[in-house]
Coordinates of C-alpha atoms in Angstrom, one line a residue:
X122 CA 33.7 -43.4 24.8
X123 CA 32.6 -41.2 27.5
X124 CA 34.7 -38.3 26.4
X125 CA 33.2 -38.6 22.8
X126 CA 29.9 -38.3 24.3
X127 CA 30.7 -35.2 26.3
X128 CA 32.0 -33.5 23.1
X129 CA 28.8 -34.5 21.1
X130 CA 26.8 -32.9 24.0
X131 CA 28.8 -29.7 23.9
X132 CA 28.3 -29.6 20.3
X133 CA 24.6 -30.1 20.5
X134 CA 24.2 -27.4 23.0
X135 CA 26.3 -25.0 20.8
X136 CA 24.1 -25.9 17.9
X137 CA 21.1 -25.3 19.9
X138 CA 22.4 -21.9 21.0
X139 CA 23.0 -21.1 17.4
X140 CA 19.6 -22.1 16.4
X141 CA 17.9 -20.0 19.3
X142 CA 20.0 -16.9 18.3
X143 CA 19.1 -17.3 14.7
X144 CA 15.3 -17.9 15.6
X145 CA 15.5 -14.7 17.7
X146 CA 17.3 -12.7 15.1
X147 CA 14.6 -13.9 12.6
X148 CA 11.8 -12.9 14.7
X149 CA 13.3 -9.4 15.6
X150 CA 13.9 -8.9 11.8
X151 CA 10.5 -10.0 10.9
X152 CA 8.9 -7.8 13.4
X153 CA 11.0 -4.7 12.2
X154 CA 10.3 -5.3 8.6
X155 CA 6.5 -5.6 9.5
X156 CA 6.6 -2.3 11.2
X157 CA 8.5 -0.7 8.5
X158 CA 6.1 -1.9 5.9
X159 CA 3.1 -0.7 7.8
X160 CA 4.6 2.7 8.1
X161 CA 5.4 2.8 4.4
X162 CA 1.8 1.6 3.5
X163 CA 0.4 4.4 5.7
X164 CA 2.6 7.2 4.1
X165 CA 1.6 5.8 0.7
X166 CA -2.1 5.9 1.4
X167 CA -1.9 9.4 2.8
X168 CA 0.1 10.7 -0.3
X169 CA -2.4 9.0 -2.7
X170 CA -5.2 10.5 -0.8
X171 CA -3.8 13.9 -1.1
X172 CA -3.3 13.3 -4.9
X173 CA -7.0 12.1 -5.4
X174 CA -8.2 15.3 -3.6
X175 CA -6.0 17.5 -5.7
X176 CA -7.2 15.8 -9.0
X177 CA -10.9 15.9 -7.8
X178 CA -10.4 19.7 -7.0
X179 CA -8.9 20.2 -10.6
X180 CA -11.6 18.2 -12.4
X181 CA -14.2 20.1 -10.5
X182 CA -12.6 23.5 -11.5
X183 CA -12.4 22.4 -15.1
X184 CA -15.7 20.6 -14.9
X185 CA -17.6 23.8 -14.1
X186 CA -16.7 25.2 -17.7
X187 CA -17.4 21.8 -19.4
X188 CA -21.0 21.8 -17.9
X189 CA -21.5 25.2 -19.2
X190 CA -20.5 24.0 -22.7
X191 CA -22.6 20.9 -22.4
X192 CA -25.6 23.1 -21.4
X193 CA -25.3 25.4 -24.5
X194 CA -24.9 22.3 -26.7
X195 CA -28.0 20.5 -25.2
X196 CA -30.0 23.8 -25.9
X197 CA -29.0 23.9 -29.4
X198 CA -30.0 20.3 -29.8
X199 CA -33.5 20.6 -28.3
X200 CA -34.9 19.5 -31.6
X201 CA -32.9 16.2 -31.5
X202 CA -34.1 12.7 -30.6
X203 CA -34.4 11.8 -26.8
X204 CA -31.8 9.1 -27.4
X205 CA -29.3 11.5 -28.8
X206 CA -29.7 13.8 -25.9
X207 CA -29.2 10.9 -23.4
X208 CA -26.0 9.7 -25.3
X209 CA -24.5 13.2 -25.4
X210 CA -25.2 13.7 -21.6

């Protein structure tokens, strides 16, 4: 019976060893995945900021011409009601 107990103890130690290795591997994998995700999110936010800036610059360039058109339309509608002027603005 003693020999059977020794075998079970060895198997338990092996199982504990495998569990600890799995735990360490999972911890390491989680850390690497978290770091990778953070780097990806940082890159994505930088790209979206650049995209927003370029879109706002384009709209500002196009908006200048649109503002002049609105001014000329507003001048032609001076006789219109105030609610219509506010709605068109």
